[in-house]
Structure formats: C-alpha cells, structure tokens
PDB file of C-alpha atoms in Angstrom:
ATOM      1  CA  MET A1073      -8.763  -4.489  -7.609  1.00 38.00           C
ATOM      2  CA  VAL A1074      -6.029  -3.090  -9.828  1.00 36.00           C
ATOM      3  CA  VAL A1075      -2.323  -3.861  -9.618  1.00 35.00           C
ATOM      4  CA  ARG A1076       0.770  -2.649 -11.431  1.00 32.00           C
ATOM      5  CA  LYS A1077       3.234  -5.258 -12.582  1.00 31.00           C
ATOM      6  CA  THR A1078       6.043  -2.690 -12.302  1.00 31.00           C
ATOM      7  CA  ARG A1079       5.957  -2.633  -8.468  1.00 33.00           C
ATOM      8  CA  PHE A1080       5.037   1.052  -8.601  1.00 36.00           C
ATOM      9  CA  LEU A1081       1.591   1.849  -7.227  1.00 43.00           C
ATOM     10  CA  SER A1082      -1.506  -0.252  -6.663  1.00 43.00           C
ATOM     11  CA  ALA A1083      -5.086   0.982  -6.550  1.00 49.00           C
ATOM     12  CA  ALA A1084      -8.034  -0.852  -4.985  1.00 49.00           C
ATOM     13  CA  VAL A1085     -11.359   0.167  -6.468  1.00 42.00           C
ATOM     14  CA  ALA A1086     -14.044  -0.143  -3.781  1.00 42.00           C
ATOM     15  CA  ALA A1087     -16.857   1.138  -5.973  1.00 40.00           C
ATOM     16  CA  ALA A1088     -17.193  -1.894  -8.251  1.00 36.00           C
ATOM     17  CA  ALA A1089     -15.462  -5.112  -9.263  1.00 34.00           C
ATOM     18  CA  LEU A1090     -13.447  -4.653 -12.441  1.00 36.00           C
ATOM     19  CA  GLY A1091     -13.355  -7.390 -15.063  1.00 38.00           C
ATOM     20  CA  ALA A1092     -10.046  -8.926 -16.075  1.00 39.00           C
ATOM     21  CA  THR A1093      -8.862  -8.046 -19.553  1.00 42.00           C
ATOM     22  CA  GLN A1094      -6.760 -11.197 -20.015  1.00 45.00           C
ATOM     23  CA  ALA A1095      -7.533 -14.807 -19.186  1.00 47.00           C
ATOM     24  CA  TRP A1096      -4.037 -16.085 -18.418  1.00 55.00           C
ATOM     25  CA  ALA A1097      -2.112 -15.786 -15.159  1.00 59.00           C
ATOM     26  CA  THR A1098       0.634 -13.226 -14.582  1.00 63.00           C
ATOM     27  CA  ASP A1099       3.667 -13.778 -12.378  1.00 67.00           C
ATOM     28  CA  ILE A1100       4.473 -10.594 -10.432  1.00 66.00           C
ATOM     29  CA  GLN A1101       8.108 -10.709  -9.359  1.00 68.00           C
ATOM     30  CA  GLY A1102       8.889  -9.672  -5.780  1.00 62.00           C
ATOM     31  CA  VAL A1103       5.491 -10.448  -4.250  1.00 65.00           C
ATOM     32  CA  LEU A1104       5.968 -11.929  -0.772  1.00 64.00           C
ATOM     33  CA  PRO A1105       3.853 -14.633   0.940  1.00 66.00           C
ATOM     34  CA  ALA A1106       3.462 -12.418   4.038  1.00 69.00           C
ATOM     35  CA  ALA A1107       2.784  -8.710   4.504  1.00 72.00           C
ATOM     36  CA  MET A1108       5.674  -6.416   5.428  1.00 76.00           C
ATOM     37  CA  ASP A1109       3.226  -3.679   6.443  1.00 83.00           C
ATOM     38  CA  GLN A1110      -0.510  -3.056   6.721  1.00 90.00           C
ATOM     39  CA  PRO A1111      -2.309  -0.109   5.086  1.00 94.00           C
ATOM     40  CA  GLN A1112      -3.397   2.598   7.521  1.00 96.00           C
ATOM     41  CA  ILE A1113      -5.356   5.846   7.246  1.00 97.00           C
ATOM     42  CA  ASN A1114      -5.711   9.060   9.251  1.00 97.00           C
ATOM     43  CA  ALA A1115      -9.248  10.092  10.178  1.00 98.00           C
ATOM     44  CA  PHE A1116     -11.456  12.423  12.169  1.00 98.00           C
ATOM     45  CA  ILE A1117     -15.000  11.938  13.505  1.00 98.00           C
ATOM     46  CA  ARG A1118     -17.786  14.419  14.113  1.00 97.00           C
ATOM     47  CA  LEU A1119     -21.519  14.305  14.583  1.00 96.00           C
ATOM     48  CA  PRO A1120     -23.462  15.146  11.397  1.00 92.00           C
ATOM     49  CA  GLY A1121     -24.800  18.684  11.347  1.00 91.00           C
ATOM     50  CA  THR A1122     -22.097  19.966  13.710  1.00 94.00           C
ATOM     51  CA  THR A1123     -18.813  21.774  13.070  1.00 93.00           C
ATOM     52  CA  ASP A1124     -16.789  20.546  16.066  1.00 95.00           C
ATOM     53  CA  LEU A1125     -14.706  17.380  15.800  1.00 97.00           C
ATOM     54  CA  LEU A1126     -14.813  14.719  18.492  1.00 97.00           C
ATOM     55  CA  GLN A1127     -11.553  15.150  20.358  1.00 96.00           C
ATOM     56  CA  VAL A1128      -9.619  14.393  23.513  1.00 94.00           C
ATOM     57  CA  ASP A1129      -7.749  16.883  25.645  1.00 86.00           C
ATOM     58  CA  PHE A1130      -4.689  15.419  27.393  1.00 78.00           C
ATOM     59  CA  GLY A1131      -4.078  18.690  29.237  1.00 75.00           C
ATOM     60  CA  THR A1132      -1.540  19.989  26.736  1.00 78.00           C
ATOM     61  CA  GLY A1133      -3.759  22.875  25.655  1.00 78.00           C
ATOM     62  CA  THR A1134      -4.033  21.425  22.147  1.00 85.00           C
ATOM     63  CA  PRO A1135      -6.834  18.836  21.906  1.00 91.00           C
ATOM     64  CA  SER A1136      -6.209  15.836  19.637  1.00 95.00           C
ATOM     65  CA  PHE A1137      -8.773  14.522  17.182  1.00 97.00           C
ATOM     66  CA  ASN A1138      -6.816  12.287  14.788  1.00 97.00           C
ATOM     67  CA  ILE A1139      -7.405   8.526  14.626  1.00 96.00           C
ATOM     68  CA  THR A1140      -4.778   6.326  13.003  1.00 96.00           C
ATOM     69  CA  ALA A1141      -6.698   3.245  11.894  1.00 97.00           C
ATOM     70  CA  PHE A1142      -5.919   0.145   9.887  1.00 96.00           C
ATOM     71  CA  TYR A1143      -7.516   0.440   6.438  1.00 97.00           C
ATOM     72  CA  ASP A1144      -8.866  -3.009   5.713  1.00 95.00           C
ATOM     73  CA  THR A1145     -10.913  -4.446   2.828  1.00 94.00           C
ATOM     74  CA  GLY A1146     -11.443  -7.518   5.028  1.00 92.00           C
ATOM     75  CA  ALA A1147     -13.571  -5.496   7.454  1.00 94.00           C
ATOM     76  CA  SER A1148     -17.271  -5.198   6.595  1.00 94.00           C
ATOM     77  CA  GLY A1149     -17.724  -2.234   8.922  1.00 96.00           C
ATOM     78  CA  VAL A1150     -15.917   0.422  10.941  1.00 97.00           C
ATOM     79  CA  LEU A1151     -14.475  -0.612  14.308  1.00 96.00           C
ATOM     80  CA  LEU A1152     -13.676   1.898  17.026  1.00 97.00           C
ATOM     81  CA  SER A1153     -11.917   0.391  20.015  1.00 94.00           C
ATOM     82  CA  ALA A1154     -13.523   0.966  23.386  1.00 93.00           C
ATOM     83  CA  GLN A1155     -10.436   2.981  24.277  1.00 92.00           C
ATOM     84  CA  THR A1156     -10.773   5.346  21.308  1.00 95.00           C
ATOM     85  CA  ALA A1157     -14.543   5.693  21.685  1.00 96.00           C
ATOM     86  CA  GLU A1158     -14.193   6.539  25.371  1.00 95.00           C
ATOM     87  CA  LEU A1159     -11.536   9.199  24.796  1.00 94.00           C
ATOM     88  CA  LEU A1160     -13.048  11.004  21.804  1.00 96.00           C
ATOM     89  CA  SER A1161     -15.883  13.256  22.969  1.00 95.00           C
ATOM     90  CA  PRO A1162     -17.937  16.216  21.779  1.00 94.00           C
ATOM     91  CA  VAL A1163     -16.252  19.509  22.649  1.00 90.00           C
ATOM     92  CA  GLY A1164     -16.732  20.470  26.298  1.00 88.00           C
ATOM     93  CA  THR A1165     -17.657  16.965  27.454  1.00 92.00           C
ATOM     94  CA  ASP A1166     -15.971  13.688  28.366  1.00 92.00           C
ATOM     95  CA  THR A1167     -18.917  11.482  27.397  1.00 95.00           C
ATOM     96  CA  GLY A1168     -17.183   9.596  24.578  1.00 96.00           C
ATOM     97  CA  VAL A1169     -18.598   8.698  21.170  1.00 97.00           C
ATOM     98  CA  PRO A1170     -22.433   8.712  21.510  1.00 97.00           C
ATOM     99  CA  LEU A1171     -24.034   5.252  21.309  1.00 98.00           C
ATOM    100  CA  GLU A1172     -27.398   3.982  20.076  1.00 98.00           C
ATOM    101  CA  TYR A1173     -30.033   3.034  22.691  1.00 97.00           C
ATOM    102  CA  VAL A1174     -33.459   1.414  22.446  1.00 97.00           C
ATOM    103  CA  ASN A1175     -35.760   1.674  25.474  1.00 95.00           C
ATOM    104  CA  SER A1176     -32.845   3.027  27.532  1.00 96.00           C
ATOM    105  CA  LEU A1177     -30.725  -0.072  26.789  1.00 96.00           C
ATOM    106  CA  PRO A1178     -27.633  -0.005  24.543  1.00 97.00           C
ATOM    107  CA  VAL A1179     -27.928  -1.742  21.187  1.00 97.00           C
ATOM    108  CA  ILE A1180     -25.695  -4.833  21.035  1.00 97.00           C
ATOM    109  CA  TYR A1181     -24.252  -6.077  17.757  1.00 97.00           C
ATOM    110  CA  SER A1182     -22.785  -9.610  17.644  1.00 95.00           C
ATOM    111  CA  ASP A1183     -20.244 -10.356  14.955  1.00 88.00           C
ATOM    112  CA  VAL A1184     -18.418 -13.592  14.134  1.00 76.00           C
ATOM    113  CA  GLY A1185     -14.611 -13.515  14.097  1.00 66.00           C
ATOM    114  CA  VAL A1186     -11.733 -15.969  14.101  1.00 59.00           C
ATOM    115  CA  ALA A1187     -12.282 -16.795  17.794  1.00 61.00           C
ATOM    116  CA  GLY A1188     -16.069 -16.965  17.764  1.00 68.00           C
ATOM    117  CA  SER A1189     -18.698 -14.289  18.304  1.00 80.00           C
ATOM    118  CA  ASP A1190     -17.892 -10.921  19.889  1.00 88.00           C
ATOM    119  CA  ASN A1191     -20.328  -8.231  21.048  1.00 93.00           C
ATOM    120  CA  PHE A1192     -20.088  -4.543  20.224  1.00 95.00           C
ATOM    121  CA  HIS A1193     -21.959  -1.359  20.967  1.00 97.00           C
ATOM    122  CA  VAL A1194     -23.244   0.673  18.009  1.00 98.00           C
ATOM    123  CA  SER A1195     -22.464   4.364  17.581  1.00 98.00           C
ATOM    124  CA  VAL A1196     -24.924   6.993  16.435  1.00 98.00           C
ATOM    125  CA  PRO A1197     -24.465   8.078  12.786  1.00 98.00           C
ATOM    126  CA  LEU A1198     -21.087   9.768  12.333  1.00 98.00           C
ATOM    127  CA  GLU A1199     -19.316  11.823   9.718  1.00 98.00           C
ATOM    128  CA  ILE A1200     -15.845  10.438   9.031  1.00 98.00           C
ATOM    129  CA  GLY A1201     -13.139  12.338   7.180  1.00 97.00           C
ATOM    130  CA  VAL A1202      -9.944  10.609   6.054  1.00 98.00           C
ATOM    131  CA  ALA A1203      -6.490  11.939   5.194  1.00 97.00           C
ATOM    132  CA  PRO A1204      -3.480  10.293   3.506  1.00 96.00           C
ATOM    133  CA  PHE A1205      -1.221   8.100   5.608  1.00 96.00           C
ATOM    134  CA  SER A1206       2.555   8.304   5.180  1.00 91.00           C
ATOM    135  CA  GLN A1207       5.520   9.654   7.075  1.00 86.00           C
ATOM    136  CA  LEU A1208       5.519  12.581   4.646  1.00 85.00           C
ATOM    137  CA  ASN A1209       1.826  13.379   5.246  1.00 90.00           C
ATOM    138  CA  ASN A1210       1.295  12.478   8.898  1.00 92.00           C
ATOM    139  CA  GLU A1211       2.920  15.695  10.140  1.00 91.00           C
ATOM    140  CA  ARG A1212       0.014  17.608   8.557  1.00 92.00           C
ATOM    141  CA  THR A1213      -2.646  15.717  10.500  1.00 95.00           C
ATOM    142  CA  ASP A1214      -4.247  16.540  13.863  1.00 95.00           C
ATOM    143  CA  ASP A1215      -4.127  20.271  13.107  1.00 95.00           C
ATOM    144  CA  ILE A1216      -7.464  21.964  13.791  1.00 93.00           C
ATOM    145  CA  SER A1217      -6.508  24.958  11.622  1.00 94.00           C
ATOM    146  CA  THR A1218      -6.041  22.945   8.413  1.00 95.00           C
ATOM    147  CA  PHE A1219      -8.148  19.813   8.852  1.00 95.00           C
ATOM    148  CA  GLU A1220     -10.797  20.872   6.306  1.00 94.00           C
ATOM    149  CA  SER A1221      -8.270  20.646   3.455  1.00 94.00           C
ATOM    150  CA  VAL A1222      -6.109  17.789   4.790  1.00 96.00           C
ATOM    151  CA  TYR A1223      -8.997  15.401   5.606  1.00 97.00           C
ATOM    152  CA  ASN A1224     -10.596  15.981   2.226  1.00 92.00           C
ATOM    153  CA  THR A1225     -12.454  12.686   1.704  1.00 95.00           C
ATOM    154  CA  ARG A1226     -15.687  12.373   3.686  1.00 95.00           C
ATOM    155  CA  PHE A1227     -18.185   9.637   4.487  1.00 97.00           C
ATOM    156  CA  GLN A1228     -21.594  10.432   5.938  1.00 96.00           C
ATOM    157  CA  ASN A1229     -23.933   8.611   8.344  1.00 97.00           C
ATOM    158  CA  ILE A1230     -21.548   5.821   9.339  1.00 98.00           C
ATOM    159  CA  ARG A1231     -22.550   3.822  12.406  1.00 98.00           C
ATOM    160  CA  ALA A1232     -19.424   2.277  13.905  1.00 98.00           C
ATOM    161  CA  GLN A1233     -18.995  -0.873  15.959  1.00 97.00           C
ATOM    162  CA  VAL A1234     -17.548   0.022  19.367  1.00 96.00           C
ATOM    163  CA  GLY A1235     -15.719  -2.532  21.469  1.00 92.00           C
ATOM    164  CA  PRO A1236     -15.539  -5.459  21.761  1.00 90.00           C
ATOM    165  CA  ILE A1237     -17.563  -5.525  24.978  1.00 90.00           C
ATOM    166  CA  GLY A1238     -16.231  -7.406  27.968  1.00 82.00           C
ATOM    167  CA  VAL A1239     -13.144  -8.796  26.229  1.00 73.00           C
ATOM    168  CA  VAL A1240      -9.901  -8.552  28.180  1.00 67.00           C
ATOM    169  CA  VAL A1241      -7.032  -7.750  25.828  1.00 63.00           C
ATOM    170  CA  GLU A1242      -3.635  -8.292  27.423  1.00 57.00           C
ATOM    171  CA  ASN A1243      -1.767  -6.704  24.514  1.00 58.00           C
ATOM    172  CA  PRO A1244      -1.982  -2.884  24.873  1.00 59.00           C
ATOM    173  CA  VAL A1245      -1.462  -2.441  21.109  1.00 55.00           C
ATOM    174  CA  LEU A1246      -4.507  -4.570  20.274  1.00 57.00           C
ATOM    175  CA  GLU A1247      -6.555  -2.948  23.020  1.00 64.00           C
ATOM    176  CA  GLY A1248      -6.682   0.318  21.078  1.00 78.00           C
ATOM    177  CA  LEU A1249      -7.193  -1.272  17.670  1.00 90.00           C
ATOM    178  CA  ASP A1250      -9.255   0.822  15.249  1.00 96.00           C
ATOM    179  CA  VAL A1251     -10.163  -0.667  11.864  1.00 96.00           C
ATOM    180  CA  PHE A1252     -11.792   1.270   9.030  1.00 98.00           C
ATOM    181  CA  GLY A1253     -13.339  -1.112   6.524  1.00 97.00           C
ATOM    182  CA  MET A1254     -15.484  -1.038   3.412  1.00 97.00           C
ATOM    183  CA  PRO A1255     -17.930   1.736   4.454  1.00 98.00           C
ATOM    184  CA  THR A1256     -14.954   4.136   4.353  1.00 98.00           C
ATOM    185  CA  MET A1257     -13.911   2.970   0.885  1.00 97.00           C
ATOM    186  CA  ALA A1258     -17.229   2.684  -0.944  1.00 95.00           C
ATOM    187  CA  GLY A1259     -17.414   4.870  -4.030  1.00 95.00           C
ATOM    188  CA  LYS A1260     -13.722   5.844  -3.826  1.00 96.00           C
ATOM    189  CA  LYS A1261     -10.462   4.696  -5.364  1.00 95.00           C
ATOM    190  CA  ILE A1262      -7.983   3.639  -2.701  1.00 96.00           C
ATOM    191  CA  VAL A1263      -4.337   4.008  -3.734  1.00 96.00           C
ATOM    192  CA  MET A1264      -1.628   2.125  -1.852  1.00 93.00           C
ATOM    193  CA  ASP A1265       1.930   3.101  -2.744  1.00 91.00           C
ATOM    194  CA  HIS A1266       4.142   0.220  -1.659  1.00 85.00           C
ATOM    195  CA  ARG A1267       7.459   1.323  -3.201  1.00 83.00           C
ATOM    196  CA  ALA A1268       8.906   1.912   0.277  1.00 81.00           C
ATOM    197  CA  ILE A1269       8.221  -1.726   1.190  1.00 79.00           C
ATOM    198  CA  ASN A1270      10.112  -2.781  -1.932  1.00 73.00           C
ATOM    199  CA  ASN A1271      12.998  -0.597  -0.731  1.00 71.00           C
ATOM    200  CA  LEU A1272      12.970  -2.391   2.631  1.00 68.00           C
ATOM    201  CA  ILE A1273      13.201  -5.757   0.901  1.00 64.00           C
ATOM    202  CA  ALA A1274      16.050  -4.623  -1.345  1.00 65.00           C
ATOM    203  CA  ASN A1275      17.866  -2.960   1.551  1.00 66.00           C
ATOM    204  CA  THR A1276      17.555  -6.025   3.760  1.00 64.00           C
ATOM    205  CA  LEU A1277      18.807  -8.356   1.050  1.00 62.00           C
ATOM    206  CA  SER A1278      21.815  -6.110   0.431  1.00 62.00           C
ATOM    207  CA  GLY A1279      22.648  -5.824   4.132  1.00 60.00           C
ATOM    208  CA  GLY A1280      21.995  -2.071   4.244  1.00 56.00           C
ATOM    209  CA  SER A1281      20.743   0.028   7.139  1.00 54.00           C
ATOM    210  CA  ASP A1282      17.107   1.076   7.489  1.00 52.00           C
ATOM    211  CA  VAL A1283      17.786   4.011   9.816  1.00 47.00           C
ATOM    212  CA  GLY A1284      15.772   7.055   8.791  1.00 48.00           C
ATOM    213  CA  ASP A1285      14.035   5.340   5.896  1.00 53.00           C
ATOM    214  CA  ASP A1286      10.246   5.330   5.321  1.00 70.00           C
ATOM    215  CA  TYR A1287       9.160   1.692   5.160  1.00 77.00           C
ATOM    216  CA  THR A1288       5.390   2.094   5.249  1.00 85.00           C
ATOM    217  CA  ILE A1289       2.573   1.732   2.740  1.00 91.00           C
ATOM    218  CA  ARG A1290       1.480   5.217   1.717  1.00 93.00           C
ATOM    219  CA  THR A1291      -2.314   5.187   1.549  1.00 96.00           C
ATOM    220  CA  TYR A1292      -4.725   7.631  -0.118  1.00 97.00           C
ATOM    221  CA  ALA A1293      -8.491   7.774  -0.721  1.00 97.00           C
ATOM    222  CA  TYR A1294      -9.591   9.571  -3.899  1.00 96.00           C
ATOM    223  CA  GLU A1295     -12.688  10.420  -5.863  1.00 94.00           C
ATOM    224  CA  PRO A1296     -12.940   8.062  -8.870  1.00 93.00           C
ATOM    225  CA  SER A1297     -12.272  10.851 -11.383  1.00 94.00           C
ATOM    226  CA  THR A1298      -8.926  11.842  -9.813  1.00 95.00           C
ATOM    227  CA  SER A1299      -6.064  11.839 -12.332  1.00 95.00           C
ATOM    228  CA  PHE A1300      -2.457  10.772 -11.808  1.00 96.00           C
ATOM    229  CA  ARG A1301      -0.099  13.553 -10.628  1.00 95.00           C
ATOM    230  CA  LEU A1302       3.559  12.777 -11.206  1.00 94.00           C
ATOM    231  CA  GLN A1303       4.667  16.179  -9.877  1.00 95.00           C
ATOM    232  CA  THR A1304       3.329  15.361  -6.387  1.00 94.00           C
ATOM    233  CA  LEU A1305       4.114  11.651  -6.519  1.00 92.00           C
ATOM    234  CA  GLU A1306       5.549  11.409  -3.004  1.00 89.00           C
ATOM    235  CA  THR A1307       2.666  13.108  -1.157  1.00 91.00           C
ATOM    236  CA  ASP A1308      -0.409  13.226  -3.424  1.00 94.00           C
ATOM    237  CA  PRO A1309      -0.044  10.892  -6.430  1.00 95.00           C
ATOM    238  CA  GLY A1310      -3.668  10.704  -7.511  1.00 96.00           C
ATOM    239  CA  VAL A1311      -4.831   7.529  -9.266  1.00 96.00           C
ATOM    240  CA  PRO A1312      -2.103   5.826 -11.352  1.00 93.00           C
ATOM    241  CA  THR A1313      -2.525   4.290 -14.778  1.00 88.00           C
ATOM    242  CA  THR A1314      -2.644   0.498 -14.436  1.00 86.00           C
ATOM    243  CA  ASP A1315      -1.625  -2.371 -16.667  1.00 84.00           C
ATOM    244  CA  ARG A1316      -3.221  -5.313 -14.856  1.00 83.00           C
ATOM    245  CA  ARG A1317      -6.735  -5.818 -13.463  1.00 85.00           C
ATOM    246  CA  VAL A1318      -7.863  -8.573 -11.110  1.00 86.00           C
ATOM    247  CA  LYS A1319     -11.518  -9.599 -11.178  1.00 88.00           C
ATOM    248  CA  LEU A1320     -13.226  -9.565  -7.793  1.00 92.00           C
ATOM    249  CA  SER A1321     -16.467 -10.843  -6.339  1.00 95.00           C
ATOM    250  CA  TYR A1322     -18.250  -9.256  -3.376  1.00 95.00           C
ATOM    251  CA  ALA A1323     -19.657 -11.213  -0.424  1.00 95.00           C
ATOM    252  CA  SER A1324     -21.946 -10.232   2.431  1.00 94.00           C
ATOM    253  CA  PHE A1325     -21.498 -11.793   5.893  1.00 91.00           C
ATOM    254  CA  ASP A1326     -24.576 -10.164   7.423  1.00 92.00           C
ATOM    255  CA  ARG A1327     -26.170 -13.589   7.975  1.00 91.00           C
ATOM    256  CA  PHE A1328     -23.507 -14.389  10.585  1.00 91.00           C
ATOM    257  CA  THR A1329     -24.344 -11.342  12.709  1.00 94.00           C
ATOM    258  CA  LYS A1330     -27.044 -10.596  15.279  1.00 95.00           C
ATOM    259  CA  LEU A1331     -28.604  -7.393  16.571  1.00 96.00           C
ATOM    260  CA  ASP A1332     -30.231  -6.977  19.983  1.00 96.00           C
ATOM    261  CA  PRO A1333     -32.924  -5.773  19.935  1.00 96.00           C
ATOM    262  CA  ALA A1334     -33.768  -7.091  16.496  1.00 94.00           C
ATOM    263  CA  GLY A1335     -34.663  -4.205  14.227  1.00 93.00           C
ATOM    264  CA  GLY A1336     -32.588  -1.730  16.245  1.00 96.00           C
ATOM    265  CA  PRO A1337     -30.067   0.620  14.613  1.00 97.00           C
ATOM    266  CA  ALA A1338     -27.404  -1.584  13.002  1.00 97.00           C
ATOM    267  CA  PRO A1339     -23.775  -0.669  12.299  1.00 98.00           C
ATOM    268  CA  SER A1340     -22.892   0.338   8.756  1.00 97.00           C
ATOM    269  CA  LEU A1341     -21.847  -2.719   6.744  1.00 96.00           C
ATOM    270  CA  ARG A1342     -20.624  -3.228   3.178  1.00 96.00           C
ATOM    271  CA  LYS A1343     -19.763  -6.322   1.187  1.00 95.00           C
ATOM    272  CA  ASN A1344     -16.156  -7.541   1.192  1.00 95.00           C
ATOM    273  CA  PRO A1345     -14.116  -8.060  -2.005  1.00 95.00           C
ATOM    274  CA  PHE A1346     -12.580 -11.466  -2.812  1.00 93.00           C
ATOM    275  CA  PHE A1347     -10.321 -12.760  -5.534  1.00 88.00           C
ATOM    276  CA  GLY A1348     -12.405 -15.217  -7.516  1.00 87.00           C
ATOM    277  CA  PRO A1349     -15.905 -16.471  -6.662  1.00 91.00           C
ATOM    278  CA  ASN A1350     -18.061 -15.285  -3.774  1.00 93.00           C
ATOM    279  CA  PRO A1351     -17.126 -17.694  -0.908  1.00 90.00           C
ATOM    280  CA  VAL A1352     -20.604 -17.682   0.687  1.00 90.00           C
ATOM    281  CA  ALA A1353     -22.649 -18.010  -2.517  1.00 89.00           C
ATOM    282  CA  ARG A1354     -23.171 -21.738  -1.968  1.00 84.00           C
ATOM    283  CA  LEU A1355     -25.190 -21.026   1.149  1.00 85.00           C
ATOM    284  CA  ASP A1356     -27.893 -19.613  -1.094  1.00 80.00           C
ATOM    285  CA  GLU A1357     -28.058 -22.644  -3.393  1.00 73.00           C
TER     286      GLU A1357
END
C-alpha cells in the first residue's frame, strides 16, 4: 500500500506487497482514528461471451445496469446482496443473476464473519467492469451508449457470493449491501483521492457550510502502467507519484470457509492485505 504524506492522493497496490524504503515511523498529520467515508466503485455485470449487460427495468423505458458497491480490501471475495442479484437479470428475463447448481441443488458457501458463519449462494462466472466513483464521474455511469469506455477496467470469470441466505436484515441500507473485494483489485492499482474528506474536516473545524460540496473518496482502478495526469486531476488522475510506502503481508482465510457440496464451484477469493505480519501465519506453525 502506498500513501502520500502531503494528504494529496493515496494508491493501494493490489498486485503485490511493496517493501518499505525506510525503517523508521512517519507521523502523518491529519489522519483520523475513524473513517469519514468508505471507498466505493461503480460496476456492471455480464455473462462471459455475451454482449448484453445484466440489468433491471423499473418501467421507465431505460433499463439500469449500474451497481454502486463498497470497494473493500478487507473482503476476500465479491458480495452481491440478494436484492441486487434478484433484480439484475439477463436481457428479456427476470431470472436474476444465474447461480451454480450441483445435482439440481444450489451450491452453498459458508463464510465466517463478525457474528459467526453466514451462508451464501454462488454465482456462475461473471465478467465485471468497474468505473470511477465520484460526484464528478457518477453522472457518466449507467449509460448503455457509453459504458464500454466509462467502465474501462474489466475482471473475468468472477464467481460472486450472493446473499446472505435466510438472514433478516432490518436496516434497508444493509439489506442491499454490495461489496467488491480483492478479486476486483488484483493486478490493478487502486487510487483513492481523499482530498475532499480533508476539505470536510477543515470546513467543519472552521464552522463553514458543507452545502453543495463533494465530501466523498474519489476511487479509480487503473492498469499498473498508468501514469499521473495532472490535467485531468479531478476526474481521471491516473497513478500519482508517492513518497511513502507501507509494507504489507497477505493472508488467506479460506480455512474458515466451507463449501457444500465439497468440491463444488467455489466463489472467487483472493488474499487480504495487512499492515505488518500475516495474522493467520501462526496457525501453520
């Protein structure tokens, strides 16, 4: 993971852990103990080998295909809420995101979370395209005429977790929670522009108004070779030059999961990055 001391841009490198260049600690002024915002990303889904996006028609005459998901390095896989998976369907159907079956029974994936183990369905392999997230970019999303250029970072053959199954969520916001984790970051450089959050902090401390201001993390997914572009800083910055690097380790939590039937198609999983040592390494000693 790479950070800028100047509170400008930060880039998370999902392809590989980067070694620290200095051994001593650095105090970064203005860092808060709690998050003011969470990174998000815009995305579409389609079945590999097809040209039509999975979409939902609310009767407006303009079907919607965009998913606004949390973009989370703490997620080993890709989570589609039951609500999203039910609504998004192949064109001309209302069947939802296709699921994996073995002997006519749905594959069940059990994952361990903060409240114990939850069960999920498993989607068939999907193509996922992502687009930048910010108030300046979001108006360009969900447009079928321009999606090929706007959603310009693609991930192939991703099996998503769908659910959780049989869990009653009383909060309607959490009920539709979609989380795109490490499989949609692998091999890319993820840039998170948090200058707007700094503006919120400064504005709040000075007693100013936040009406009309953009106080979100602007999030982008780039190919590793992408250069920095100052001329399009507000909408397409590319990958910034950095002056600090934080060494990461990567940990797999596959051992805490279960698949029924065993050997069935599993969801796509990737290791999670951690500051410092791998927290589960001792289990292998």
